[in-house]
Every structure is written in structure tokens, then in C-alpha cells.
mmCIF file of C-alpha atoms in Angstrom:
data_model
loop_
_atom_site.group_PDB
_atom_site.id
_atom_site.type_symbol
_atom_site.label_atom_id
_atom_site.label_comp_id
_atom_site.label_asym_id
_atom_site.label_seq_id
_atom_site.Cartn_x
_atom_site.Cartn_y
_atom_site.Cartn_z
ATOM 1 C CA MET A 1 0.000 0.000 0.000
ATOM 2 C CA LYS A 2 0.976 3.641 -0.400
ATOM 3 C CA ALA A 3 1.387 5.585 2.861
ATOM 4 C CA ALA A 4 2.781 8.882 4.159
ATOM 5 C CA VAL A 5 5.550 8.236 6.700
ATOM 6 C CA LEU A 6 7.169 10.586 9.196
ATOM 7 C CA TYR A 7 10.889 9.770 9.391
ATOM 8 C CA GLU A 8 12.068 12.970 11.074
ATOM 9 C CA THR A 9 10.227 15.761 12.846
ATOM 10 C CA ASN A 10 10.089 19.092 11.014
ATOM 11 C CA LYS A 11 10.679 17.327 7.718
ATOM 12 C CA PRO A 12 8.243 16.543 4.880
ATOM 13 C CA LEU A 13 6.393 13.234 5.012
ATOM 14 C CA VAL A 14 7.681 10.514 2.701
ATOM 15 C CA VAL A 15 5.001 8.890 0.537
ATOM 16 C CA GLU A 16 6.069 5.334 -0.189
ATOM 17 C CA GLU A 17 4.935 1.727 -0.548
ATOM 18 C CA LEU A 18 4.619 -0.308 2.667
ATOM 19 C CA LYS A 19 3.753 -3.928 3.338
ATOM 20 C CA VAL A 20 0.649 -4.581 5.448
ATOM 21 C CA PRO A 21 0.558 -7.707 7.659
ATOM 22 C CA GLU A 22 -2.579 -9.739 8.382
ATOM 23 C CA PRO A 23 -4.722 -8.365 11.224
ATOM 24 C CA ASN A 24 -3.729 -9.582 14.671
ATOM 25 C CA PHE A 25 -5.938 -10.035 17.758
ATOM 26 C CA GLY A 26 -8.403 -7.157 18.031
ATOM 27 C CA GLN A 27 -7.313 -5.521 14.771
ATOM 28 C CA VAL A 28 -9.435 -4.516 11.789
ATOM 29 C CA LEU A 29 -8.017 -4.118 8.278
ATOM 30 C CA VAL A 30 -9.753 -1.209 6.552
ATOM 31 C CA LYS A 31 -9.409 0.018 2.979
ATOM 32 C CA ILE A 32 -9.448 3.780 3.425
ATOM 33 C CA GLN A 33 -11.622 5.905 1.168
ATOM 34 C CA ALA A 34 -11.058 9.308 2.764
ATOM 35 C CA SER A 35 -8.988 10.892 5.536
ATOM 36 C CA GLY A 36 -9.067 14.327 7.075
ATOM 37 C CA ILE A 37 -5.853 16.217 7.835
ATOM 38 C CA CYS A 38 -6.030 17.474 11.413
ATOM 39 C CA HIS A 39 -3.833 20.277 12.737
ATOM 40 C CA LYS A 40 -2.882 18.068 15.689
ATOM 41 C CA GLN A 41 -1.147 15.700 13.293
ATOM 42 C CA ILE A 42 0.796 18.630 11.887
ATOM 43 C CA GLU A 43 1.915 19.513 15.396
ATOM 44 C CA GLU A 44 3.157 15.941 15.771
ATOM 45 C CA ILE A 45 5.124 16.366 12.547
ATOM 46 C CA GLN A 46 6.594 19.562 13.999
ATOM 47 C CA GLY A 47 7.569 17.863 17.258
ATOM 48 C CA HIS A 48 5.263 19.911 19.492
ATOM 49 C CA ARG A 49 4.627 16.910 21.720
ATOM 50 C CA GLY A 50 8.269 16.538 22.627
ATOM 51 C CA HIS A 51 10.693 13.772 21.684
ATOM 52 C CA ASP A 52 9.151 11.252 19.274
ATOM 53 C CA SER A 53 10.454 7.827 20.248
ATOM 54 C CA PHE A 54 8.336 5.983 17.653
ATOM 55 C CA LEU A 55 9.971 7.263 14.464
ATOM 56 C CA PRO A 56 9.526 6.296 11.709
ATOM 57 C CA HIS A 57 5.728 6.033 11.820
ATOM 58 C CA THR A 58 2.513 6.633 9.937
ATOM 59 C CA LEU A 59 0.008 9.371 10.786
ATOM 60 C CA GLY A 60 -3.635 10.444 10.488
ATOM 61 C CA HIS A 61 -6.465 9.951 12.959
ATOM 62 C CA GLU A 62 -9.796 10.560 11.210
ATOM 63 C CA GLY A 63 -11.036 8.574 8.237
ATOM 64 C CA ALA A 64 -13.623 6.324 6.632
ATOM 65 C CA GLY A 65 -13.506 3.122 4.632
ATOM 66 C CA ILE A 66 -14.538 -0.491 4.100
ATOM 67 C CA VAL A 67 -13.557 -3.386 6.357
ATOM 68 C CA GLU A 68 -11.436 -5.872 4.397
ATOM 69 C CA SER A 69 -10.827 -8.428 7.145
ATOM 70 C CA VAL A 70 -10.766 -8.767 10.928
ATOM 71 C CA GLY A 71 -8.410 -10.387 13.389
ATOM 72 C CA PRO A 72 -9.220 -12.902 16.125
ATOM 73 C CA GLY A 73 -11.578 -11.625 18.805
ATOM 74 C CA VAL A 74 -13.208 -8.893 16.715
ATOM 75 C CA THR A 75 -17.015 -8.937 16.910
ATOM 76 C CA LYS A 76 -17.931 -5.282 16.430
ATOM 77 C CA VAL A 77 -17.546 -5.250 12.636
ATOM 78 C CA LYS A 78 -17.174 -7.733 9.791
ATOM 79 C CA PRO A 79 -15.751 -7.682 6.245
ATOM 80 C CA GLY A 80 -17.769 -5.396 3.975
ATOM 81 C CA ASP A 81 -18.900 -3.055 6.761
ATOM 82 C CA TYR A 82 -18.596 0.673 6.140
ATOM 83 C CA VAL A 83 -16.872 2.374 9.075
ATOM 84 C CA ALA A 84 -15.750 5.708 10.445
ATOM 85 C CA LEU A 85 -12.256 5.704 11.956
ATOM 86 C CA SER A 86 -11.390 7.844 14.954
ATOM 87 C CA TRP A 87 -8.628 8.308 17.512
ATOM 88 C CA ILE A 88 -11.429 8.564 20.093
ATOM 89 C CA LYS A 89 -12.093 5.281 21.882
ATOM 90 C CA GLY A 90 -15.361 3.438 21.428
ATOM 91 C CA SER A 91 -16.385 -0.062 22.427
ATOM 92 C CA GLY A 92 -14.338 -3.124 21.563
ATOM 93 C CA ILE A 93 -10.819 -4.442 21.999
ATOM 94 C CA GLN A 94 -7.867 -2.121 22.288
ATOM 95 C CA SER A 95 -5.336 -4.105 20.282
ATOM 96 C CA LYS A 96 -1.589 -3.880 20.124
ATOM 97 C CA THR A 97 -0.400 -1.184 17.770
ATOM 98 C CA PRO A 98 0.507 -2.534 14.327
ATOM 99 C CA THR A 99 3.839 -2.448 12.538
ATOM 100 C CA TYR A 100 4.188 -2.030 8.772
ATOM 101 C CA SER A 101 7.369 -2.599 6.818
ATOM 102 C CA LYS A 102 9.440 -1.377 3.900
ATOM 103 C CA GLY A 103 11.892 -4.112 3.096
ATOM 104 C CA ASP A 104 13.716 -4.865 6.348
ATOM 105 C CA LYS A 105 12.733 -1.539 7.895
ATOM 106 C CA LYS A 106 9.904 -1.443 10.469
ATOM 107 C CA ILE A 107 7.389 1.405 10.297
ATOM 108 C CA ASN A 108 5.479 2.011 13.514
ATOM 109 C CA ALA A 109 1.840 3.086 13.805
ATOM 110 C CA GLY A 110 -0.783 3.975 16.379
ATOM 111 C CA TRP A 111 -4.146 2.337 17.095
ATOM 112 C CA ILE A 112 -5.365 4.184 14.033
ATOM 113 C CA THR A 113 -3.488 5.902 11.196
ATOM 114 C CA THR A 114 -5.190 7.123 8.034
ATOM 115 C CA PHE A 115 -2.663 8.818 5.721
ATOM 116 C CA GLN A 116 -2.456 5.535 3.833
ATOM 117 C CA GLU A 117 -4.459 3.306 1.491
ATOM 118 C CA TYR A 118 -5.062 0.576 4.103
ATOM 119 C CA THR A 119 -4.906 0.655 7.877
ATOM 120 C CA LEU A 120 -4.798 -1.872 10.691
ATOM 121 C CA ALA A 121 -7.022 -0.207 13.277
ATOM 122 C CA SER A 122 -7.815 -1.285 16.806
ATOM 123 C CA GLU A 123 -11.406 -2.539 17.120
ATOM 124 C CA ASN A 124 -12.256 0.257 19.550
ATOM 125 C CA ARG A 125 -11.303 2.880 16.947
ATOM 126 C CA VAL A 126 -13.836 1.788 14.299
ATOM 127 C CA THR A 127 -17.574 2.477 14.255
ATOM 128 C CA LYS A 128 -19.995 1.001 11.737
ATOM 129 C CA ILE A 129 -22.114 3.663 10.033
ATOM 130 C CA SER A 130 -24.781 3.830 7.351
ATOM 131 C CA THR A 131 -23.613 3.660 3.731
ATOM 132 C CA ASP A 132 -25.608 6.766 2.757
ATOM 133 C CA ILE A 133 -22.986 8.963 4.434
ATOM 134 C CA LYS A 134 -20.232 9.897 1.971
ATOM 135 C CA PRO A 135 -16.633 8.974 2.917
ATOM 136 C CA ASP A 136 -15.472 12.604 3.091
ATOM 137 C CA VAL A 137 -18.265 13.432 5.528
ATOM 138 C CA ALA A 138 -17.799 10.214 7.489
ATOM 139 C CA SER A 139 -14.080 10.858 7.899
ATOM 140 C CA LEU A 140 -14.721 14.149 9.688
ATOM 141 C CA LEU A 141 -16.804 12.410 12.326
ATOM 142 C CA GLY A 142 -13.492 10.990 13.524
ATOM 143 C CA CYS A 143 -12.092 14.235 14.929
ATOM 144 C CA ALA A 144 -13.156 17.622 13.546
ATOM 145 C CA VAL A 145 -16.875 17.192 14.219
ATOM 146 C CA SER A 146 -16.535 15.119 17.384
ATOM 147 C CA THR A 147 -13.920 17.314 19.025
ATOM 148 C CA GLY A 148 -15.437 20.689 18.158
ATOM 149 C CA PHE A 149 -19.187 20.073 18.125
ATOM 150 C CA GLY A 150 -18.935 17.652 21.036
ATOM 151 C CA SER A 151 -17.115 20.178 23.228
ATOM 152 C CA VAL A 152 -20.193 22.408 23.049
ATOM 153 C CA ILE A 153 -23.031 19.915 23.397
ATOM 154 C CA ASN A 154 -21.413 17.224 25.559
ATOM 155 C CA HIS A 155 -18.991 19.211 27.703
ATOM 156 C CA ALA A 156 -19.826 22.910 28.030
ATOM 157 C CA LYS A 157 -23.575 22.410 27.450
ATOM 158 C CA ILE A 158 -24.013 26.112 26.850
ATOM 159 C CA ASP A 159 -27.166 27.983 27.804
ATOM 160 C CA VAL A 160 -29.662 29.456 25.346
ATOM 161 C CA GLY A 161 -29.022 33.172 24.873
ATOM 162 C CA SER A 162 -25.446 33.036 26.154
ATOM 163 C CA THR A 163 -22.342 34.699 24.705
ATOM 164 C CA VAL A 164 -19.507 32.632 23.227
ATOM 165 C CA ALA A 165 -15.975 33.256 21.926
ATOM 166 C CA VAL A 166 -13.987 30.744 19.868
ATOM 167 C CA PHE A 167 -10.224 31.202 19.480
ATOM 168 C CA GLY A 168 -8.899 29.511 16.337
ATOM 169 C CA ILE A 169 -11.117 28.862 13.328
ATOM 170 C CA GLY A 170 -9.906 25.662 11.738
ATOM 171 C CA GLY A 171 -11.908 22.461 11.359
ATOM 172 C CA VAL A 172 -12.442 22.109 15.120
ATOM 173 C CA GLY A 173 -13.192 25.800 15.673
ATOM 174 C CA LEU A 174 -15.793 25.829 12.908
ATOM 175 C CA ASN A 175 -17.577 22.962 14.638
ATOM 176 C CA ILE A 176 -17.536 24.812 17.949
ATOM 177 C CA LEU A 177 -19.158 27.756 16.170
ATOM 178 C CA GLN A 178 -21.936 25.670 14.695
ATOM 179 C CA GLY A 179 -22.462 23.870 17.980
ATOM 180 C CA ALA A 180 -22.941 27.231 19.708
ATOM 181 C CA ALA A 181 -25.334 28.331 16.967
ATOM 182 C CA LEU A 182 -27.355 25.123 17.266
ATOM 183 C CA MET A 183 -27.591 25.669 21.023
ATOM 184 C CA ASN A 184 -29.004 29.160 20.319
ATOM 185 C CA ALA A 185 -26.204 31.279 21.736
ATOM 186 C CA ALA A 186 -27.070 34.949 21.279
ATOM 187 C CA LYS A 187 -23.603 36.221 20.398
ATOM 188 C CA ILE A 188 -20.862 34.052 18.884
ATOM 189 C CA ILE A 189 -17.469 35.690 18.389
ATOM 190 C CA ALA A 190 -14.896 34.002 16.152
ATOM 191 C CA VAL A 191 -11.232 34.974 16.703
ATOM 192 C CA ASP A 192 -8.474 34.186 14.218
ATOM 193 C CA ILE A 193 -5.352 35.746 12.703
ATOM 194 C CA SER A 194 -6.482 35.002 9.137
ATOM 195 C CA ALA A 195 -8.855 37.518 7.561
ATOM 196 C CA ASP A 196 -9.864 34.769 5.131
ATOM 197 C CA LYS A 197 -11.647 32.994 7.980
ATOM 198 C CA GLU A 198 -14.243 35.741 8.501
ATOM 199 C CA LYS A 199 -16.633 34.695 5.731
ATOM 200 C CA LEU A 200 -16.266 31.009 6.588
ATOM 201 C CA SER A 201 -16.824 31.559 10.301
ATOM 202 C CA LYS A 202 -20.054 33.444 9.647
ATOM 203 C CA GLN A 203 -21.294 30.604 7.462
ATOM 204 C CA PHE A 204 -20.964 28.391 10.536
ATOM 205 C CA GLY A 205 -22.818 30.661 12.922
ATOM 206 C CA ALA A 206 -20.432 33.406 14.071
ATOM 207 C CA THR A 207 -22.189 36.711 14.653
ATOM 208 C CA HIS A 208 -18.901 38.623 14.929
ATOM 209 C CA PHE A 209 -15.310 38.139 13.768
ATOM 210 C CA VAL A 210 -12.161 39.482 15.423
ATOM 211 C CA ASN A 211 -8.970 39.660 13.388
ATOM 212 C CA ALA A 212 -6.331 39.019 16.051
ATOM 213 C CA LYS A 213 -3.620 40.459 13.810
ATOM 214 C CA LYS A 214 -5.346 43.834 13.791
ATOM 215 C CA HIS A 215 -6.855 43.948 17.271
ATOM 216 C CA ASP A 216 -6.141 42.927 20.840
ATOM 217 C CA SER A 217 -8.491 39.946 20.859
ATOM 218 C CA VAL A 218 -9.374 40.124 24.568
ATOM 219 C CA GLU A 219 -10.130 43.848 24.447
ATOM 220 C CA LYS A 220 -12.209 43.383 21.303
ATOM 221 C CA VAL A 221 -14.240 40.525 22.786
ATOM 222 C CA LYS A 222 -14.930 42.616 25.872
ATOM 223 C CA GLU A 223 -15.902 45.569 23.713
ATOM 224 C CA LEU A 224 -18.444 43.342 21.972
ATOM 225 C CA THR A 225 -19.881 42.194 25.320
ATOM 226 C CA ASP A 226 -20.245 45.569 27.078
ATOM 227 C CA GLU A 227 -16.878 44.985 28.788
ATOM 228 C CA ALA A 228 -18.161 41.910 30.658
ATOM 229 C CA GLY A 229 -16.534 39.142 28.608
ATOM 230 C CA VAL A 230 -18.270 36.052 27.300
ATOM 231 C CA ASP A 231 -20.128 33.366 29.212
ATOM 232 C CA TYR A 232 -18.273 30.588 27.365
ATOM 233 C CA SER A 233 -14.809 30.770 25.850
ATOM 234 C CA PHE A 234 -13.215 28.005 23.747
ATOM 235 C CA GLU A 235 -9.604 27.560 22.617
ATOM 236 C CA SER A 236 -9.301 25.180 19.676
ATOM 237 C CA ILE A 237 -5.730 25.289 18.351
ATOM 238 C CA GLY A 238 -3.566 24.320 21.318
ATOM 239 C CA LEU A 239 -1.387 27.429 21.737
ATOM 240 C CA VAL A 240 -0.542 28.835 25.154
ATOM 241 C CA ASP A 241 -1.069 32.429 24.010
ATOM 242 C CA THR A 242 -4.571 31.744 22.744
ATOM 243 C CA MET A 243 -5.395 29.693 25.842
ATOM 244 C CA GLU A 244 -4.551 32.694 27.985
ATOM 245 C CA GLN A 245 -6.549 34.982 25.686
ATOM 246 C CA ALA A 246 -9.533 32.646 25.931
ATOM 247 C CA TYR A 247 -9.273 32.743 29.722
ATOM 248 C CA TYR A 248 -9.227 36.525 29.956
ATOM 249 C CA ALA A 249 -11.972 36.909 27.335
ATOM 250 C CA ALA A 250 -14.435 35.066 29.595
ATOM 251 C CA ASN A 251 -16.445 36.932 32.188
ATOM 252 C CA LYS A 252 -15.829 36.573 35.918
ATOM 253 C CA SER A 253 -18.063 33.505 36.267
ATOM 254 C CA GLY A 254 -17.530 32.145 32.745
ATOM 255 C CA LEU A 255 -16.515 28.683 31.580
ATOM 256 C CA VAL A 256 -13.234 28.440 29.655
ATOM 257 C CA THR A 257 -12.750 25.193 27.705
ATOM 258 C CA ILE A 258 -9.387 24.135 26.300
ATOM 259 C CA VAL A 259 -10.152 21.967 23.265
ATOM 260 C CA GLY A 260 -6.817 22.253 21.450
ATOM 261 C CA SER A 261 -4.057 19.855 22.483
ATOM 262 C CA PRO A 262 -1.432 21.797 24.460
ATOM 263 C CA PRO A 263 2.247 21.595 23.493
ATOM 264 C CA ALA A 264 4.538 19.572 25.733
ATOM 265 C CA GLY A 265 6.318 21.412 28.536
ATOM 266 C CA LYS A 266 4.437 24.710 28.280
ATOM 267 C CA THR A 267 2.678 26.474 31.164
ATOM 268 C CA LEU A 268 -0.179 28.961 31.445
ATOM 269 C CA LYS A 269 0.086 32.270 33.279
ATOM 270 C CA ILE A 270 -3.303 33.320 34.595
ATOM 271 C CA ASP A 271 -4.670 35.329 37.489
ATOM 272 C CA PRO A 272 -6.822 32.878 39.502
ATOM 273 C CA PHE A 273 -8.690 35.575 41.462
ATOM 274 C CA ASP A 274 -11.908 35.297 39.431
ATOM 275 C CA MET A 275 -11.865 31.539 39.920
ATOM 276 C CA PHE A 276 -11.687 32.025 43.679
ATOM 277 C CA HIS A 277 -14.006 35.008 44.002
ATOM 278 C CA ASP A 278 -16.649 34.515 41.300
ATOM 279 C CA GLY A 279 -16.409 30.884 40.255
ATOM 280 C CA LYS A 280 -14.732 31.268 36.894
ATOM 281 C CA ARG A 281 -13.916 27.791 35.562
ATOM 282 C CA LEU A 282 -11.006 26.584 33.425
ATOM 283 C CA THR A 283 -11.448 23.085 31.995
ATOM 284 C CA GLY A 284 -10.029 20.773 29.370
ATOM 285 C CA CYS A 285 -12.093 18.699 26.975
ATOM 286 C CA LEU A 286 -10.615 15.641 25.250
ATOM 287 C CA GLY A 287 -12.248 14.695 21.954
ATOM 288 C CA GLY A 288 -15.388 16.683 22.678
ATOM 289 C CA SER A 289 -16.304 14.133 25.383
ATOM 290 C CA THR A 290 -17.564 12.083 22.440
ATOM 291 C CA TYR A 291 -18.295 8.364 22.719
ATOM 292 C CA PRO A 292 -18.436 7.158 19.104
ATOM 293 C CA ASP A 293 -20.955 4.328 19.602
ATOM 294 C CA ARG A 294 -23.419 6.769 21.172
ATOM 295 C CA ASP A 295 -22.591 10.031 19.439
ATOM 296 C CA PHE A 296 -21.768 9.230 15.801
ATOM 297 C CA PRO A 297 -25.421 8.228 15.143
ATOM 298 C CA ARG A 298 -26.568 11.478 16.799
ATOM 299 C CA TYR A 299 -24.212 13.578 14.691
ATOM 300 C CA ILE A 300 -25.306 11.741 11.545
ATOM 301 C CA ASN A 301 -28.976 12.376 12.338
ATOM 302 C CA LEU A 302 -28.268 16.091 12.749
ATOM 303 C CA TYR A 303 -26.347 16.075 9.455
ATOM 304 C CA ARG A 304 -29.208 14.351 7.636
ATOM 305 C CA ALA A 305 -31.641 16.888 9.088
ATOM 306 C CA GLY A 306 -29.540 19.745 7.698
ATOM 307 C CA LYS A 307 -28.689 21.027 11.184
ATOM 308 C CA LEU A 308 -25.015 20.009 11.197
ATOM 309 C CA LYS A 309 -22.838 21.287 8.370
ATOM 310 C CA ILE A 310 -20.084 18.893 7.379
ATOM 311 C CA ASP A 311 -19.762 19.209 3.597
ATOM 312 C CA GLU A 312 -19.170 22.922 4.055
ATOM 313 C CA LEU A 313 -16.174 22.257 6.317
ATOM 314 C CA ILE A 314 -14.238 20.822 3.395
ATOM 315 C CA THR A 315 -12.270 23.482 1.544
ATOM 316 C CA HIS A 316 -9.614 21.276 -0.079
ATOM 317 C CA ARG A 317 -9.671 17.786 -1.630
ATOM 318 C CA VAL A 318 -6.275 16.291 -2.412
ATOM 319 C CA LYS A 319 -4.455 13.091 -3.286
ATOM 320 C CA LEU A 320 -1.987 11.466 -0.906
ATOM 321 C CA ASP A 321 0.949 12.620 -3.052
ATOM 322 C CA GLU A 322 -0.099 16.231 -2.388
ATOM 323 C CA ILE A 323 -0.052 15.924 1.401
ATOM 324 C CA ASN A 324 3.045 18.042 2.079
ATOM 325 C CA ASP A 325 1.811 20.980 -0.020
ATOM 326 C CA THR A 326 -1.549 20.724 1.715
ATOM 327 C CA ILE A 327 0.058 20.791 5.151
ATOM 328 C CA ASN A 328 1.834 24.020 4.173
ATOM 329 C CA ALA A 329 -1.493 25.511 3.058
ATOM 330 C CA ILE A 330 -3.040 24.580 6.418
ATOM 331 C CA LEU A 331 -0.158 26.268 8.254
ATOM 332 C CA ASP A 332 -0.714 29.390 6.123
ATOM 333 C CA GLY A 333 -4.339 29.539 7.335
ATOM 334 C CA GLN A 334 -5.831 28.819 3.909
ATOM 335 C CA VAL A 335 -7.800 25.701 4.839
ATOM 336 C CA GLY A 336 -10.973 24.831 6.746
ATOM 337 C CA ARG A 337 -10.592 21.055 6.511
ATOM 338 C CA ALA A 338 -8.612 19.207 3.851
ATOM 339 C CA ILE A 339 -9.598 15.710 2.777
ATOM 340 C CA ILE A 340 -7.290 13.110 1.268
ATOM 341 C CA GLU A 341 -9.342 11.122 -1.234
ATOM 342 C CA PHE A 342 -8.206 7.597 -2.095
#
């Protein structure tokens, strides 16, 4: 199979042919039809999580495809099933991580990797879904939709008529916006450094847009909320600076939710007085508190009803050979969500 392999951090991925072994206990062999490119994977390429002891390895953690075969012990799916693939755990066996090969060289992998034509996924990372959902849409259930939308409806559970700020308008941030809109927030403020994101953010429910290159984002959010700050503040890109901005943009009793994965070894500098005096809350939310077996059907029902935009998230469709150029475009802020089509 053809796969994109990370051999060295801060270097382009190498697209090459790898050998796929038969599925082992608890593993599911899936022929991938589509994979999203998540910013968190780019941070792994850049070494933001610290020393990478698993190099060389494959990447990608949201996708969709057809089950080719299953290993011993697998009961959740069978050959021919159409599945969404996600880094978020569902029911089933958590298998050993697979190893691919190129000649005598071993290529490591996680419980799910999707920048490749076939993947050996752990049973608890696959969820059977209806065949009427297109692969590009199904792939985004794996992270972008679950992490962003889920953080609003499963974790923060925002109140009707509340005020919301979202820092970072990529695939996850766009889903936070539409989650807030679906929950009938009164004011939804999108914050990003790319002016190109303004039109897109408003398509997903933002009532206001703050260009953080032109304005102090905290001051601007407070200006838009009569100096009070928002009731709910979300950080979606995993940067310490924007985490701190999200904290100070919330009002004295607001809920601040860190959705983006923080870089290794970094610390926040915040004044805890409002937490002590007025009950301001700072929380983290992993994967939108999504449980795939329960939530993927809910998200699909909302999509079918026209209440959850997924097609509109996709701004770029590429082939696997174009992955490095696409990653550069994402880093330049040109992309909502990019899909690798196989």
C-alpha cells in the first residue's frame, strides 16, 4: 500500500509503498476511502509533543472506509462493513499497535493511522455507520466534528441566549461555532489571525469576527460584550497564548474550555482571582467528550436533518501525493478542513 511516513520531525512526510501484515488479535483491516488532515497531526510532525520515540511512523487519525478483514476476537464489525475511523475510543478491543514494513525496515503506527491506502485499526477505533454517508463526511466524524461540536453539546452544554468566543477557526473551531449556533447562543465571536476565515466563520454561525492580527483579541471581545466578557470561551488550536486569551476573554463567572491539544512542557500564566471570588472555571475537553458508539449516530442524524454542516467544512480535496503541499497551506491559514481522497 501507499502511505505517508514521518521519518524525522520538522521534515516533509515521505510517501512510499509499505507492506501490510494480516490483522492480529483485536485488529481490523480497513481500505481507506477518505482521511481528514487534522492540525494536531501537523503539530506531531513539527515535534510539538516533545521527543518522538516511535519514528519512523505513519500518521492520520480521522477517516472512513470499508472493512477488508478482521483479526481474532473482533465482533464489532465484519468484512464489507462501512466504518468511520477515529482516535477517540469506542467499544471493543484495544489491540496492540501494528507495525508495517518497507523491506527490512519497520514502520510504527498507532491504534489508528489514516494517511495511507489501508490501515490496521484497533477494534475500539472503528464504528460502523450507514452507507448513505459519503466517505469525506464520514471521515470528519473521527475528529473535527466530534472534538469541536462535542465540546459544546457534551462538555460545556451552553445555555440558550449566552455569549460565546472561539479562538482559532480551523476544522475544530468551525464545529464549535456551529455547535454554539445550534444551542441558540445569542452572540458568537470568532477569533483568528487570518482575515480569510471571517466569511467562513459566519457561514458556521459566528455573529462577529475578530482579526487578532489587527486587534487585541481580549479587548475586542470585551468591547463586543459591554466589557463583561463572554459566558463561554473556547480555545481550539492548542497554543498557550490563545489559551490565555480565551481565559481573559471570559467573564468573571464564565466557563473556559481548552479543546486544542497543548504543546509539551508549556505552562499557562493566569490570574486565579476570578476563579476564587466569582467561580470562573477553566477546563479541558478531550475529543469533545464524544463516545463514538453513542454520538456518531446522533451527529449523523443532525447532518441528515440539515442542522449540522459537514460538507461545508471541506475546503480542499487532495491526493496522498499532495499531502506536504496541503500541510503548508493549512499552516498558512488557507484551509478549513482538507480531505485526502483515495
